[in-house]
mmCIF file of C-alpha atoms in Angstrom:
data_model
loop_
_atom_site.group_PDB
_atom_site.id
_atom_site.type_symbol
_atom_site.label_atom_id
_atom_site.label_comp_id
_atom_site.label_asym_id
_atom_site.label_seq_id
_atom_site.Cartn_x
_atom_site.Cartn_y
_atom_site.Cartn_z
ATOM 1 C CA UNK A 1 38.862 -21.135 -50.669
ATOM 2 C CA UNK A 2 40.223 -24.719 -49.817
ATOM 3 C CA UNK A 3 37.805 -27.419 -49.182
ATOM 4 C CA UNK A 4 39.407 -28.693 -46.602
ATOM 5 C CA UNK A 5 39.571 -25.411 -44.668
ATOM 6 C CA UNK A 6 35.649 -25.027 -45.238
ATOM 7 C CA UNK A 7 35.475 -29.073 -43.800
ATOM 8 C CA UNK A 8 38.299 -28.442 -40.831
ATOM 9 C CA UNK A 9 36.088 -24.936 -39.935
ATOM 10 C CA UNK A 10 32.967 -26.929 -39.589
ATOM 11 C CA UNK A 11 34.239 -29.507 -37.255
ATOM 12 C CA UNK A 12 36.121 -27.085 -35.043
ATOM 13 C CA UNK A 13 32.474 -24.989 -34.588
ATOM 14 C CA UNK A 14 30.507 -28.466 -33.975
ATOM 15 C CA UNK A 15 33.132 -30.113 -31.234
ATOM 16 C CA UNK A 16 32.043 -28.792 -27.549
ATOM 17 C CA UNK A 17 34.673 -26.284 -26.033
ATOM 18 C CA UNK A 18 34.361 -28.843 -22.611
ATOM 19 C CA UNK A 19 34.576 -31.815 -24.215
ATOM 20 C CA UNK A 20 31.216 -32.785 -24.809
ATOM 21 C CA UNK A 21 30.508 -36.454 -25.132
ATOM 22 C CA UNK A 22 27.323 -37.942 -24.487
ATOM 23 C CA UNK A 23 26.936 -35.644 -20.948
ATOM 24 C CA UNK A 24 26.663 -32.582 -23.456
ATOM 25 C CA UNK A 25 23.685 -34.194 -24.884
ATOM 26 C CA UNK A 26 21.777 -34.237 -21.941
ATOM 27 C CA UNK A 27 22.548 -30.477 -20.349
ATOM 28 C CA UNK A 28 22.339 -28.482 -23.599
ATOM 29 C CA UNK A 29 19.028 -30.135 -25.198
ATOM 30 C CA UNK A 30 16.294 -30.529 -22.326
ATOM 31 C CA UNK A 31 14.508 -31.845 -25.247
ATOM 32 C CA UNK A 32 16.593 -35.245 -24.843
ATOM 33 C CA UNK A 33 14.960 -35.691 -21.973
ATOM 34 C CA UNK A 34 11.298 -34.585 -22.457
ATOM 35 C CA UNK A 35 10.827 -36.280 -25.372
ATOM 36 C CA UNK A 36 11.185 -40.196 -23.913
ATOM 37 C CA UNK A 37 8.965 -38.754 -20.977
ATOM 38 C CA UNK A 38 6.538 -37.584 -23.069
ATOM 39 C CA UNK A 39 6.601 -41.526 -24.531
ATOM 40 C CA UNK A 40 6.083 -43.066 -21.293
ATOM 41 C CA UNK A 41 3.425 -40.882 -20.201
ATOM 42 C CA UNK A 42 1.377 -41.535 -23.604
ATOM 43 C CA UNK A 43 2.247 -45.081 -23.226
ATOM 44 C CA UNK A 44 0.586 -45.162 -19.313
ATOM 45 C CA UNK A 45 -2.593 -42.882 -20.125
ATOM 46 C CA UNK A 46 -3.234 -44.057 -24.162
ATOM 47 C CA UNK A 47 -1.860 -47.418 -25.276
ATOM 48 C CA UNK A 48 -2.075 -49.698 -22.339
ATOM 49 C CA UNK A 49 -6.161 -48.174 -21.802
ATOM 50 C CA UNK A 50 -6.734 -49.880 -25.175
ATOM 51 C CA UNK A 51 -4.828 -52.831 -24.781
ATOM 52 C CA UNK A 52 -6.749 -53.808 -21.279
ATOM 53 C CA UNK A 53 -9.918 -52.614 -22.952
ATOM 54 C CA UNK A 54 -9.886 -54.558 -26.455
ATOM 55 C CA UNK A 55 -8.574 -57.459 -23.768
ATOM 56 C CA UNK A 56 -11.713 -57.348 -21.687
ATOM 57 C CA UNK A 57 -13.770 -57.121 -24.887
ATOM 58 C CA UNK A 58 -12.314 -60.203 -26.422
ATOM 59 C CA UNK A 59 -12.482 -62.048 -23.375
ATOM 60 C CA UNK A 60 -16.157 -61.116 -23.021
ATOM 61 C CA UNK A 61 -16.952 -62.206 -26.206
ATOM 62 C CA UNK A 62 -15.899 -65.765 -25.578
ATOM 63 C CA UNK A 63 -18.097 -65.893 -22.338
ATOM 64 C CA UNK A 64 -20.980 -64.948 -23.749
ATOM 65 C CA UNK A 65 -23.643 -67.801 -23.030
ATOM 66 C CA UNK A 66 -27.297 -68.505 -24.048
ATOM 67 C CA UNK A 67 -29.600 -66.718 -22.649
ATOM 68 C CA UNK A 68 -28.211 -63.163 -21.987
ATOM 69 C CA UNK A 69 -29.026 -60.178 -23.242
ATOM 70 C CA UNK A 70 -26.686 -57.803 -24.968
ATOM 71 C CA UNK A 71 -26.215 -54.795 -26.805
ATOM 72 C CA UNK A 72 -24.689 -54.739 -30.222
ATOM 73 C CA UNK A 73 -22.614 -51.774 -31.768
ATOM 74 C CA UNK A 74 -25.660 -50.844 -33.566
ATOM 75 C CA UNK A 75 -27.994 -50.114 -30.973
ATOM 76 C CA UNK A 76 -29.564 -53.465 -31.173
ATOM 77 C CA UNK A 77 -31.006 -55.146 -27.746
ATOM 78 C CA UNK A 78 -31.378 -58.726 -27.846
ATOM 79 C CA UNK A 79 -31.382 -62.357 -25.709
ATOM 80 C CA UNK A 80 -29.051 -64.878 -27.398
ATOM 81 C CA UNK A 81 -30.538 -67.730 -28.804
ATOM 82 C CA UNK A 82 -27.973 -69.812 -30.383
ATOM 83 C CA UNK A 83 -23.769 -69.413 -30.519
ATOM 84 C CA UNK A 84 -21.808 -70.798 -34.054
ATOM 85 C CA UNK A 85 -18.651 -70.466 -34.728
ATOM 86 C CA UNK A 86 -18.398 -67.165 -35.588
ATOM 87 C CA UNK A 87 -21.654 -65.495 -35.353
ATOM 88 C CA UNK A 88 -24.547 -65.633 -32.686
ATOM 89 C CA UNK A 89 -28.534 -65.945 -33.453
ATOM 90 C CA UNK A 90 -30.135 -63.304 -31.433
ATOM 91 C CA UNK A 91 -33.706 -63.078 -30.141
ATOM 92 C CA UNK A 92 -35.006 -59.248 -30.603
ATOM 93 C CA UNK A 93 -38.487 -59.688 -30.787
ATOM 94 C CA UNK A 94 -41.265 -62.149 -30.447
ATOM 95 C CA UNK A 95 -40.024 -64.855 -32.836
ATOM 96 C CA UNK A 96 -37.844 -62.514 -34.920
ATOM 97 C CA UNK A 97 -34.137 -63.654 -34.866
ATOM 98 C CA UNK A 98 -31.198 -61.971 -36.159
ATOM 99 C CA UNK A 99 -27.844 -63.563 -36.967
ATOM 100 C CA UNK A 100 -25.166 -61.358 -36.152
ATOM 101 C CA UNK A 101 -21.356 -61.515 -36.341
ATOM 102 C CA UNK A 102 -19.519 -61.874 -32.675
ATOM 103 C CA UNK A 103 -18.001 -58.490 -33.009
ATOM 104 C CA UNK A 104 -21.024 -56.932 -33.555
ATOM 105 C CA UNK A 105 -21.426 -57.343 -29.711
ATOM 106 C CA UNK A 106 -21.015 -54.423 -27.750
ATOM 107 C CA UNK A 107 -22.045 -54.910 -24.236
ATOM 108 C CA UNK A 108 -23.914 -57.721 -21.840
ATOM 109 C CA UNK A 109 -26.728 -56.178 -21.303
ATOM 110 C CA UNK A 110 -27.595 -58.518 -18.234
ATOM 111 C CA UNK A 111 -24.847 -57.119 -16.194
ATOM 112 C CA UNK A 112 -25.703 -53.542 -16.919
ATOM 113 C CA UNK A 113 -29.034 -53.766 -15.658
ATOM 114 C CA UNK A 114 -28.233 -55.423 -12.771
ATOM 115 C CA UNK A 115 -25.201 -52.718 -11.997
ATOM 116 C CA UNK A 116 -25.596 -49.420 -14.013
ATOM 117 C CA UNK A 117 -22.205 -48.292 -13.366
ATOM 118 C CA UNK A 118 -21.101 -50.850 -16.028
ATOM 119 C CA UNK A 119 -23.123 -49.944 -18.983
ATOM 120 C CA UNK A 120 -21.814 -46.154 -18.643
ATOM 121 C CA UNK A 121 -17.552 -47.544 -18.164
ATOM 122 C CA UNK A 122 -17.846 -50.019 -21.254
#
């Protein structure tokens, strides 16, 4: 056989009897269109969630003042005492203080108590 029979033979099976172009695309593979749908609905329901949420987090961080209570990710309940640069001094006990890095902090625990809804959401 003749290569260029075997090449020409291939190309005349993968060209579209109507045509085809780009419209081809679209009514023969309903894939073509699930698949970007399937990208914006992940986008709407998984990545923009975590984007607003690690938002809100950072920007509670930097609020924190002196004097409220939080929550760290460890289960820790504390007041804070004192606010550096990059870590807070936390009162958890009568006199006992514990310095703690800022994203340690998981939740102000002043505003849960005072509206219970928010401790369950964050």
């Amino acid at each position: 056989m003749n290569m260029t029979f075997l090449i020409e033979t291939v190309f005349a099976q993968a060209a579209p009897a109507g045509g085809g172009g780009i419209g081809g695309l679209f009514t023969n593979n309903p894939m073509a269109i699930a698949f970007p749908l399937i990208l914006v609905v992940m986008y709407f329901f998984m990545i923009r969630p975590q984007q607003k949420k690690a938002k809100e987090q950072a920007n509670f961080k930097e609020k924190i003042e002196k004097g409220q209570k939080i929550v760290t990710i460890g289960g820790l309940h504390g007041r804070i005492s004192e606010i550096k640069e990059k870590t807070f001094v936390i009162e958890v006990g009568s006199g006992t203080k514990l310095e703690i890095e800022k994203s340690a902090i998981s939740l102000d625990l002043t505003k849960a108590v005072q509206n219970p809804d928010v401790a369950v959401t964050k």
